[in-house]
XYZ file of C-alpha atoms in Angstrom:
599
model
C 0.000 0.000 0.000
C 1.330 3.463 -0.859
C -0.069 6.819 0.248
C 0.519 9.485 -2.392
C 1.883 12.870 -1.286
C 1.294 16.401 -2.558
C 4.364 18.205 -3.956
C 6.596 15.209 -3.273
C 10.318 15.958 -3.523
C 12.668 13.044 -2.841
C 15.819 15.199 -2.807
C 17.658 14.777 0.487
C 20.617 16.983 1.404
C 22.544 18.032 4.497
C 21.594 21.392 5.952
C 24.873 22.605 7.346
C 26.450 23.611 3.993
C 23.371 25.606 2.944
C 23.159 27.371 6.300
C 26.844 28.315 6.150
C 26.328 29.795 2.692
C 23.364 31.949 3.713
C 24.840 33.036 7.052
C 28.116 34.029 5.414
C 26.227 36.020 2.769
C 26.024 39.537 4.143
C 22.935 40.829 2.261
C 20.414 37.990 2.385
C 16.640 38.529 2.279
C 14.485 37.277 5.217
C 12.256 35.332 2.795
C 15.317 33.459 1.498
C 16.266 32.303 4.993
C 12.663 31.334 5.834
C 12.367 29.332 2.606
C 15.726 27.615 3.054
C 15.016 26.585 6.657
C 11.577 25.222 5.678
C 13.089 23.224 2.792
C 15.800 21.785 5.029
C 13.381 20.825 7.807
C 11.061 19.163 5.273
C 13.782 17.118 3.581
C 15.753 16.004 6.636
C 15.301 12.232 7.287
C 16.093 12.549 11.014
C 13.006 13.759 12.996
C 15.197 15.131 15.799
C 17.125 17.273 13.326
C 13.817 18.318 11.737
C 12.620 19.528 15.157
C 15.844 21.477 15.685
C 15.583 23.300 12.349
C 11.814 23.783 12.750
C 12.510 25.602 16.040
C 15.055 27.781 14.241
C 12.508 28.405 11.448
C 9.834 29.338 14.031
C 12.222 31.769 15.737
C 13.100 33.511 12.463
C 9.450 33.531 11.297
C 8.388 35.357 14.467
C 11.312 37.792 14.053
C 10.214 38.631 10.501
C 6.465 38.409 11.285
C 6.013 35.744 8.571
C 2.675 33.953 8.999
C 3.549 31.465 6.265
C 6.891 30.764 7.953
C 5.116 30.132 11.286
C 2.691 27.799 9.500
C 5.563 25.869 7.857
C 7.362 25.554 11.210
C 4.264 24.112 12.911
C 3.707 21.756 9.945
C 7.261 20.385 10.063
C 7.144 19.989 13.868
C 3.922 18.004 13.465
C 5.571 15.835 10.785
C 8.609 15.222 13.014
C 6.569 14.200 16.053
C 4.466 11.890 13.868
C 7.689 10.243 12.617
C 8.828 9.834 16.249
C 5.483 8.196 17.156
C 4.333 11.010 19.484
C 0.914 11.401 17.849
C -0.624 13.663 20.504
C 2.108 16.316 20.023
C 1.882 15.835 16.259
C -1.862 16.556 16.335
C -1.335 19.616 18.535
C 1.107 21.213 16.077
C -1.039 20.294 13.063
C -3.993 22.176 14.575
C -1.709 25.180 15.242
C -0.703 25.010 11.564
C -4.399 24.935 10.544
C -5.020 28.176 12.488
C -2.150 29.907 10.666
C -3.016 28.695 7.164
C -6.612 29.753 7.773
C -5.310 33.322 8.212
C -3.654 33.081 4.788
C -6.719 31.591 3.098
C -4.643 29.012 1.161
C -7.188 26.249 0.437
C -4.700 23.804 -1.065
C -2.426 23.996 1.976
C -5.486 23.688 4.206
C -6.412 20.458 2.411
C -2.856 19.181 2.956
C -3.286 19.821 6.690
C -6.624 17.975 6.720
C -4.905 14.934 5.148
C -2.068 15.064 7.693
C -4.571 15.269 10.590
C -6.558 12.368 9.113
C -3.394 10.246 9.048
C -2.674 10.963 12.719
C -6.231 10.094 13.726
C -5.863 6.824 11.826
C -2.692 6.108 13.813
C -4.652 6.793 17.012
C -7.354 4.319 15.934
C -10.049 7.004 15.478
C -11.546 6.035 12.113
C -14.491 8.414 12.422
C -12.257 11.480 12.762
C -9.876 10.172 10.108
C -12.675 9.792 7.541
C -14.134 13.195 8.483
C -10.873 15.034 7.808
C -10.245 13.152 4.574
C -13.665 14.223 3.301
C -12.864 17.794 4.411
C -9.694 17.641 2.299
C -11.514 16.183 -0.700
C -14.267 18.813 -0.532
C -11.705 21.618 -0.154
C -9.689 20.466 -3.218
C -12.652 19.728 -5.472
C -12.572 23.063 -7.305
C -8.965 24.019 -6.469
C -6.577 21.341 -7.780
C -7.873 18.336 -9.706
C -4.697 16.260 -9.267
C -4.533 16.927 -5.532
C -8.263 16.122 -5.356
C -7.598 12.713 -6.952
C -4.619 12.103 -4.648
C -6.848 12.696 -1.611
C -9.421 10.211 -2.898
C -6.639 7.658 -3.545
C -5.259 8.121 -0.018
C -8.689 7.659 1.551
C -9.025 4.439 -0.449
C -5.666 3.352 0.884
C -6.938 3.971 4.431
C -9.904 1.685 3.782
C -7.477 -0.882 2.419
C -5.562 -0.726 5.706
C -8.838 -1.318 7.545
C -9.445 -4.502 5.506
C -12.397 -2.958 3.617
C -11.415 -3.663 -0.003
C -14.864 -2.980 -1.516
C -14.919 0.612 -0.240
C -11.293 1.014 -1.313
C -12.077 -0.181 -4.859
C -14.881 2.390 -5.242
C -12.463 5.191 -4.330
C -9.598 3.796 -6.463
C -11.914 3.736 -9.477
C -12.748 7.442 -8.997
C -9.120 8.542 -8.534
C -7.892 6.284 -11.341
C -10.160 7.980 -13.886
C -8.751 11.400 -12.974
C -5.117 10.196 -13.081
C -5.726 8.754 -16.556
C -7.341 12.006 -17.715
C -4.361 13.996 -16.406
C -1.834 11.498 -17.821
C 0.169 11.258 -14.571
C 2.057 8.011 -15.188
C 3.446 7.603 -11.664
C 0.059 8.051 -9.973
C -1.529 5.686 -12.501
C 1.021 3.051 -11.419
C 0.215 3.551 -7.721
C -3.496 3.360 -8.508
C -3.023 0.084 -10.388
C -0.919 -1.364 -7.572
C -3.365 -0.338 -4.848
C -6.263 -1.738 -6.892
C -4.358 -5.023 -7.149
C -3.867 -5.103 -3.374
C -7.602 -4.567 -2.877
C -8.410 -7.480 -5.210
C -5.866 -9.598 -3.312
C -7.721 -8.876 -0.046
C -10.946 -10.062 -1.730
C -9.244 -13.275 -2.854
C -9.544 -12.345 -6.564
C -6.013 -13.353 -7.424
C -6.219 -13.096 -11.218
C -7.419 -9.490 -11.058
C -4.859 -8.717 -8.356
C -2.018 -10.186 -10.410
C -3.043 -8.297 -13.551
C -3.183 -4.894 -11.822
C 0.007 -5.340 -9.783
C 1.930 -6.590 -12.835
C 0.818 -3.543 -14.793
C 1.924 -1.260 -11.912
C 5.353 -2.913 -11.770
C 5.870 -2.464 -15.533
C 5.010 1.266 -15.341
C 7.226 1.882 -12.298
C 10.157 0.106 -13.958
C 9.712 2.279 -17.062
C 9.829 5.527 -15.079
C 12.644 4.305 -12.790
C 10.680 4.407 -9.493
C 11.852 1.108 -7.996
C 11.187 1.437 -4.255
C 7.420 0.560 -4.273
C 8.079 -2.343 -6.663
C 9.564 -4.374 -3.782
C 6.233 -4.264 -1.913
C 4.237 -5.170 -5.013
C 6.568 -8.102 -5.819
C 6.082 -9.412 -2.263
C 2.310 -9.313 -2.723
C 2.683 -11.215 -5.996
C 4.639 -13.841 -4.065
C 1.709 -14.145 -1.615
C -0.741 -14.594 -4.470
C 1.250 -17.476 -5.993
C 1.868 -19.043 -2.583
C -1.887 -19.235 -1.985
C -2.158 -21.077 -5.312
C 0.647 -23.459 -4.226
C 2.715 -22.250 -7.198
C 5.899 -22.266 -5.132
C 8.350 -21.682 -7.997
C 6.624 -18.422 -8.943
C 6.264 -17.417 -5.288
C 10.009 -17.904 -4.695
C 10.819 -16.068 -7.934
C 8.870 -12.941 -6.938
C 10.282 -12.935 -3.379
C 13.859 -13.250 -4.672
C 13.222 -10.416 -7.146
C 11.974 -8.262 -4.282
C 15.085 -9.087 -2.217
C 17.527 -8.362 -5.055
C 15.842 -5.029 -5.823
C 15.787 -3.985 -2.135
C 19.484 -4.909 -1.780
C 20.311 -2.924 -4.907
C 18.522 0.142 -3.516
C 19.969 -0.385 -0.007
C 16.564 -0.060 1.740
C 16.887 -2.122 4.921
C 13.218 -2.284 5.917
C 12.283 -3.840 2.550
C 15.318 -6.175 2.720
C 14.102 -7.365 6.131
C 10.560 -7.995 4.811
C 11.922 -9.914 1.799
C 13.989 -12.165 4.103
C 10.899 -12.786 6.250
C 8.817 -13.719 3.206
C 11.488 -16.178 1.992
C 11.661 -17.687 5.492
C 7.895 -18.258 5.420
C 8.052 -19.833 1.961
C 10.868 -22.219 2.943
C 8.994 -23.187 6.099
C 5.788 -23.919 4.139
C 7.697 -26.010 1.595
C 9.490 -28.137 4.222
C 12.997 -26.635 4.360
C 13.432 -25.649 8.033
C 17.183 -24.982 7.812
C 16.738 -22.478 4.979
C 13.719 -20.977 6.745
C 15.809 -20.418 9.894
C 18.654 -18.881 7.876
C 16.412 -16.306 6.214
C 14.552 -15.627 9.461
C 17.855 -14.824 11.171
C 18.693 -12.468 8.286
C 15.265 -10.847 8.747
C 15.894 -10.357 12.486
C 19.354 -8.922 11.819
C 18.073 -6.300 9.380
C 14.973 -5.588 11.492
C 17.139 -4.944 14.566
C 19.428 -2.776 12.442
C 16.458 -0.600 11.454
C 14.993 -0.518 15.001
C 18.305 0.298 16.666
C 19.088 3.262 14.423
C 17.980 5.569 17.252
C 20.587 4.131 19.639
C 23.398 4.371 17.098
C 22.242 7.848 16.064
C 22.482 9.023 19.666
C 26.086 7.801 19.855
C 26.884 10.160 16.979
C 24.832 13.117 18.259
C 28.016 15.033 19.105
C 28.382 15.683 15.355
C 24.927 17.260 15.267
C 25.729 19.423 18.300
C 28.939 20.625 16.682
C 26.952 21.639 13.567
C 24.528 23.618 15.730
C 27.403 25.349 17.527
C 28.975 26.176 14.196
C 25.720 27.839 13.108
C 25.649 29.927 16.285
C 29.301 30.932 15.790
C 28.544 31.989 12.222
C 25.542 33.995 13.428
C 27.798 35.735 15.955
C 30.294 36.522 13.206
C 27.529 37.980 11.017
C 26.414 40.271 13.838
C 30.016 41.321 14.488
C 30.548 42.141 10.813
C 27.371 44.178 10.721
C 28.505 46.147 13.773
C 31.876 46.864 12.097
C 30.163 48.218 8.937
C 27.740 50.418 10.881
C 30.392 51.760 13.294
C 33.059 52.795 10.781
C 32.279 56.514 11.360
C 32.780 56.326 15.088
C 36.072 54.555 15.688
C 36.056 54.584 19.446
C 32.542 53.110 19.589
C 33.644 50.460 17.076
C 36.599 49.416 19.242
C 34.402 49.088 22.337
C 31.749 47.024 20.535
C 34.368 44.863 18.863
C 36.097 44.199 22.177
C 32.789 43.231 23.761
C 32.057 40.932 20.844
C 35.437 39.218 21.196
C 34.888 38.709 24.924
C 31.488 37.150 24.274
C 32.903 34.982 21.556
C 35.727 33.728 23.770
C 33.214 32.915 26.492
C 31.049 31.159 23.948
C 33.989 29.112 22.672
C 34.848 28.071 26.229
C 31.249 27.018 26.821
C 31.256 25.205 23.470
C 34.402 23.255 24.336
C 32.851 22.260 27.665
C 29.696 21.051 25.879
C 31.762 19.084 23.346
C 33.658 17.388 26.189
C 30.362 16.536 27.886
C 29.002 15.070 24.643
C 32.181 13.009 24.200
C 31.632 11.495 27.658
C 28.019 10.767 26.791
C 29.068 9.065 23.536
C 31.514 6.868 25.468
C 28.764 5.819 27.891
C 26.405 5.008 25.022
C 29.106 2.905 23.362
C 29.449 0.893 26.598
C 25.727 0.122 26.384
C 26.382 -1.569 23.028
C 29.769 -3.268 23.604
C 31.654 -4.701 26.612
C 34.105 -2.232 28.179
C 37.244 -4.073 27.016
C 35.865 -4.353 23.480
C 34.772 -0.694 23.414
C 38.246 0.427 24.552
C 39.901 -1.664 21.845
C 37.530 -0.264 19.211
C 38.252 3.368 20.214
C 42.011 2.755 20.359
C 42.545 0.753 17.150
C 39.360 1.374 15.131
C 38.694 -2.387 14.956
C 38.268 -5.346 17.303
C 40.216 -8.582 17.033
C 38.137 -11.761 17.353
C 38.893 -13.909 20.415
C 38.606 -17.635 20.957
C 37.593 -18.410 24.544
C 37.943 -21.990 25.774
C 35.308 -21.934 28.520
C 32.159 -19.824 28.280
C 28.654 -20.533 29.602
C 25.791 -19.522 27.276
C 22.139 -19.102 28.298
C 19.017 -18.847 26.128
C 15.479 -18.051 27.311
C 12.234 -18.243 25.360
C 8.622 -17.338 26.146
C 6.153 -20.116 25.331
C 3.102 -19.313 23.160
C 4.528 -15.887 22.340
C 3.077 -15.988 18.810
C -0.389 -16.752 20.197
C -0.135 -13.820 22.623
C 1.112 -11.486 19.893
C -1.985 -12.219 17.774
C -4.503 -11.335 20.471
C -2.665 -8.705 22.570
C -2.416 -4.990 21.859
C 1.004 -4.503 20.155
C 2.028 -1.591 22.390
C 1.141 -3.553 25.552
C 2.996 -6.620 24.238
C 6.171 -4.640 23.450
C 6.059 -2.837 26.799
C 5.616 -6.150 28.638
C 8.544 -7.792 26.822
C 10.594 -4.668 27.532
C 9.818 -4.969 31.264
C 10.974 -8.585 31.286
C 14.179 -7.932 29.328
C 15.070 -4.908 31.482
C 14.821 -7.085 34.586
C 16.935 -9.772 32.880
C 19.578 -7.111 32.072
C 19.753 -6.112 35.756
C 20.140 -9.743 36.865
C 22.845 -10.472 34.287
C 24.790 -7.350 35.267
C 24.502 -8.260 38.960
C 26.329 -11.560 38.379
C 29.032 -10.056 36.139
C 27.685 -11.752 33.011
C 27.390 -10.239 29.533
C 24.148 -9.750 27.605
C 24.695 -10.676 23.947
C 21.385 -9.826 22.254
C 17.646 -10.407 22.054
C 16.167 -12.318 19.126
C 12.433 -11.669 18.997
C 11.144 -12.995 22.332
C 14.394 -14.879 23.043
C 17.097 -13.526 25.384
C 20.761 -14.563 25.105
C 23.629 -13.921 27.547
C 27.047 -15.451 28.332
C 29.513 -15.709 31.213
C 33.305 -15.816 30.966
C 33.799 -13.165 28.274
C 35.299 -10.891 27.100
C 37.456 -11.410 30.215
C 37.668 -14.807 32.015
C 35.205 -15.069 34.911
C 35.658 -17.420 37.852
C 32.768 -19.869 38.371
C 30.918 -18.498 35.336
C 28.774 -21.660 35.095
C 27.640 -21.294 38.745
C 26.881 -17.613 38.270
C 24.903 -18.338 35.108
C 22.772 -20.969 36.884
C 22.156 -18.569 39.795
C 21.141 -15.871 37.304
C 18.809 -18.358 35.574
C 17.028 -19.060 38.899
C 16.663 -15.307 39.522
C 15.231 -14.859 36.017
C 12.753 -17.693 36.607
C 11.832 -16.180 39.982
C 11.127 -12.807 38.355
C 8.929 -14.403 35.645
C 6.911 -16.308 38.280
C 6.417 -13.163 40.416
C 5.442 -11.092 37.377
C 2.924 -13.717 36.290
C 1.383 -13.809 39.786
C 1.124 -10.005 40.040
C 0.563 -8.995 36.424
C -1.625 -6.028 35.494
C -5.067 -6.456 33.998
C -4.865 -7.365 30.307
C -1.124 -8.131 30.496
C -0.263 -11.462 28.791
C 0.702 -14.391 31.039
C 4.040 -15.911 29.984
C 5.685 -19.216 30.787
C 9.404 -19.442 30.113
C 11.967 -22.141 29.488
C 15.739 -21.850 29.840
C 18.668 -23.721 28.323
C 22.360 -23.542 29.333
C 25.557 -24.997 27.827
C 29.277 -24.521 28.519
C 32.189 -24.766 26.073
C 34.486 -22.841 23.727
C 33.247 -19.927 21.587
C 34.584 -17.315 19.193
C 33.658 -13.722 20.152
C 33.991 -10.530 18.202
C 32.381 -7.409 16.769
C 30.511 -7.370 13.452
C 29.441 -4.332 11.483
C 31.218 -1.214 10.266
C 28.970 1.726 11.140
C 26.536 -0.109 13.452
C 28.492 -2.353 15.792
C 27.235 -5.577 17.360
C 29.109 -7.845 19.802
C 28.309 -11.517 19.144
C 29.565 -15.064 19.745
C 29.666 -18.146 17.505
C 30.358 -21.854 17.716
C 28.835 -25.237 18.575
C 28.545 -24.129 22.204
C 26.039 -21.455 21.174
C 24.080 -23.865 18.958
C 23.901 -26.494 21.705
C 22.744 -23.879 24.239
C 19.912 -22.970 21.872
C 19.008 -26.685 21.584
C 19.027 -26.971 25.399
C 16.432 -24.201 25.517
C 14.218 -25.766 22.825
C 14.308 -29.162 24.576
C 13.521 -27.622 27.979
C 10.052 -27.347 29.528
C 7.965 -24.499 30.927
C 9.415 -23.248 34.205
C 12.489 -25.521 33.889
C 16.222 -24.913 33.440
C 17.737 -27.528 31.110
C 21.550 -27.925 31.094
C 24.040 -29.946 29.092
C 26.547 -32.512 30.411
C 29.400 -29.972 30.233
C 27.536 -27.482 32.444
C 26.384 -30.254 34.782
C 29.993 -31.241 35.513
C 30.732 -27.661 36.652
C 27.682 -27.154 38.901
C 26.769 -30.630 40.214
C 28.541 -30.096 43.545
C 26.472 -26.987 44.228
C 23.037 -27.702 42.706
C 20.594 -30.613 42.836
C 20.144 -31.932 39.304
C 17.679 -34.385 37.773
C 19.039 -36.596 34.997
C 16.624 -36.569 32.061
C 18.343 -39.110 29.825
C 19.809 -38.776 26.355
C 18.087 -36.748 23.648
C 18.685 -36.383 19.941
C 20.309 -32.997 19.176
C 20.526 -31.846 15.576
C 24.065 -32.182 14.160
C 25.344 -33.466 17.540
C 23.692 -36.853 17.963
C 22.547 -38.076 21.400
C 23.335 -35.781 24.339
C 22.765 -36.123 28.089
C 20.578 -33.467 29.675
C 19.639 -32.434 33.229
C 17.017 -30.281 34.911
C 18.431 -28.115 37.730
C 16.126 -28.435 40.759
C 17.798 -25.921 43.064
C 20.854 -25.305 45.235
C 22.016 -28.019 47.563
C 21.293 -27.616 51.263
C 24.663 -26.054 52.098
C 24.405 -23.635 49.190
C 20.967 -22.142 49.883
C 21.961 -19.888 52.778
C 25.040 -18.595 50.930
C 22.960 -17.888 47.848
C 20.345 -15.950 49.813
C 23.093 -13.855 51.427
C 24.667 -13.134 48.061
C 21.325 -11.965 46.667
C 20.753 -9.654 49.632
C 24.202 -8.104 49.231
C 23.779 -7.617 45.482
C 20.397 -5.974 45.919
C-alpha cells in the first residue's frame, strides 16, 4: 500500500552547507532564509534534526512576522513528532498550523493539513475522525486542484485498504484512477493500479490482483521508481503461494530481495527475508527458513536500533549547531563593524565586547563538546563490553577472540506468537521490555554479559570478554533469579497483560567472540557451544532450566540436578541433559546472602 503525497520531492541533502552559505552572505533577504530553513526541515530524514531546524525556522518567522513561515514551522514539527510516534504532540502542532493557514486563506495547503490530521487520527485508531478530515480535504480540493483532489481520494481508499475494507477502497480507487488517466500522470496511474491489485488480493480475486500489480510494476520500472516495486513483488509472491505455485512465489520474493538490496533499503530487505523464510517453512525446508529468518531479524534490529546508534553520533549534530551559532555571531560582528566605521572609538568598544562574548562562547562550546564526548563513550558501553569498546576506540577495529570456557544461556517465552496475535502490540512490546530490562539487571549483577535479544528470546554469556571465575555457577544462579522474576510477574501482572511461561537452556564450552558491522556495531559469539545452548532451551520445559553434560559437571557439587536421559540434538547426535532443581542444602543460605548483598 502506498499513500501518495502532494508536492513530493525526494531530494535529500545536508543542511549545514546551505546554512553556512546563507549566514556568510552579508545581504540575504528574510524570505530566502525562511524558505531555506523550511526546505531543510522538510527534507531532513532525522526527525530530531527536523525539530531542531523547525525551532530555528519558528524563531526567524516570528522575528520577521512571517505567517507562512510560522505555518511551515508548525507543519514540520507536526511531521517530526508523527515520525517519532508522538501522535498527541503531532496533532497539537497540526492544529496550530491549521489556524495559521486559515489566516492566509490558502485552500490547497489547508487540504494538505486535513490529510495530515486524518493520518494521525488513523494512527490513534479514530476512524471516524480520520474519515471526516479526509472528506474535508476532498471537498476543499474539489474546485482548487484536480490532481490533488484525486490524490486525496486515492489516499482515503488506501486507508480503507488498511482497515481490511477492499470494496470501499475499490470504489475510491476507481474514482481517482479515472482522474489520473485524464491527467496522464504516469506515476500516480502506477500507484493506482498497484493499490487496486492489493484490494483485489484482499478479496481473494487473485487473477485481477495479479493483472493490476503486474501492470503497476511495468510502469514503475519504465519511469525508474523502484522502491514501491519491492512491496508489489512481495504481494505477488503471496498470491502465488496461496495457489501453491511455489516456484513463482520464490521467484517474486527473490526479485523483491535483489531489488531492495540494490537500492539499499533495509526495511524492505528485512521484509523480503521474512517472506522467503515463510516460503521455505511452508515447503518443508526448516534450515533455509531459519537462515532467512535470522537475516530478517538482523536487518529488522538494524532498522529498530538506528535511534541508539544515532544518539552515539549526536556530538556531530551538536557541533553543527554550535557552528551555526558561531557563524551567526560573526555575522552580527561584521554588521557592527560596517555600521560603526564613522565612530572609531565606539567600534573598538563594541568589537572588544564581541570578542569577549565569543571567547566565552567558545569556552562554553568546548565544555559542551567534552560533555558530549563522555556521553558518547557511555552510550558505546551500552552496546559493547568495556574491554571491546576500549579496543575499538584505540585501534578502530576489534580482534576476534577464541575463549575456551564460556557458559551460554538462552530463554524463550512459550506461546509468544499466540499472545502477539490477540494482545495490543504496544502492551505486548512494553511487557517484553519490562521482562528484558529485569533480565539485564540480573545479568549485570552476576558479572555476566548480555549478547542480544532475538524476537522474544534472550541470550547472555559468562566468561567473556574477560575470564570469569565460576561463570557456570553464576549463570545458573542468574537463571534461577530470572525464573523467579517471571513467576512473580505472572502472579502479580496487570489487567490485560499477557501471562508468559518461560523455558531456559544452558551450555558450557568454547566460543569465538567478536564485533561485526562497520557503522553499526554488534558484539556476538559463535560456535557449537552457542548452537547447543539454543538446543538446550528448545528441549527444555515451561518453568524448567535444562543444562548440558558440560555445564552439569561444573555445577553438580552446588546444585541438585535431575538426569533426564539422552536426547537427539541436531548435528550433535545423542546428548545427556539435566534439569536443575535448586541449590544443595549447604548452598541455599550462601545464595540468599549473596542476593541480599547484590540488591
